Amino acid sequence: MNVIVNRRRFLRNAAFTAALFSTPGLFADQLTQTPRQTEGPFYPNHLPLDTDNDLLVINEGVTPAVGEVTYVSGRILDAKGDPIRGALVEIWQCDNNGAYLHTGTTNADKRDKNFQGFGRFITGSSGEYLFRTIKPVPYPGRSPHIHYKIKRAGKELLTTQCYIKGHQGNEKDGIWRSLKDEKQRSSVTVDFAPLKGAKAGELAAKFDVVLGVTPEA
Ligand SMILES: [Fe+2]
């Protein structure tokens, strides 16, 4: 009797498993939680006068920062893939000369005074964020990257970094390489591609962030 029951259960399970595998995209669609990456030593130790989402211009400045103009956007999602409203997205990165907005930065004497270096955006109900900034450049020891910090209701939810897909420096970057899982790597390594219809060669990059938590409302 037991044998028959077990055999039936096995068949049911086998049928279930086959159904999963024969449904294209079911696993591919599963969300990869964005991996945590080190904050590094250059989170600004003095904030710029302007902390909006346009890093190319400080306040009413006339001269824009030097670099390849890039629109970086994406969505902040919870573990179930639902958008997170009211998430504070902070980014920071070095300027086109490899200098951070930090007193300990290298190349301080070459720092681009017109680059904001840091920006903030608070998501609405769609979870979307947008920054105008420059395409990140390498500096000694690091492949190009943009630092991210996601906060909500005063709590830090995630600190990570975003990289350029296809950049040769990634394979040599110890922090990028510390991500051993292929899905995790690709979740933080995104295309910087020409923005459709852009007249001045602007680029666009899309970086969605999937948190491992569902924050309380
Ligand atoms: Fe960095």
CSV table of N, CA and C and ligand atoms in Angstrom, one decimal, residues 42 92 100 139 142 145 147 161, ligand 1:
chain,number,residue,atom,x,y,z
A,42,PHE,N,34.9,56.9,0.5
A,42,PHE,CA,34.6,58.2,-0.1
A,42,PHE,C,33.2,58.7,-0.1
A,92,TRP,N,26.9,58.5,-5.2
A,92,TRP,CA,28.1,59.3,-5.2
A,92,TRP,C,29.1,58.6,-6.1
A,100,TYR,N,37.0,62.4,-5.7
A,100,TYR,CA,35.7,62.4,-5.0
A,100,TYR,C,35.5,63.7,-4.2
A,139,TYR,N,39.5,54.8,-11.6
A,139,TYR,CA,40.6,55.5,-10.9
A,139,TYR,C,41.5,54.3,-10.4
A,142,ARG,N,40.4,50.7,-9.2
A,142,ARG,CA,39.0,50.4,-9.4
A,142,ARG,C,38.5,50.6,-10.8
A,145,HIS,N,32.5,52.9,-11.5
A,145,HIS,CA,31.3,52.5,-10.7
A,145,HIS,C,30.6,53.7,-10.2
A,147,HIS,N,28.4,54.6,-6.7
A,147,HIS,CA,28.0,54.1,-5.4
A,147,HIS,C,26.6,54.4,-5.1
A,161,GLN,N,27.1,49.1,-5.4
A,161,GLN,CA,27.8,49.8,-6.4
A,161,GLN,C,27.3,49.3,-7.8
B,1,FE,FE,34.4,54.3,-5.4
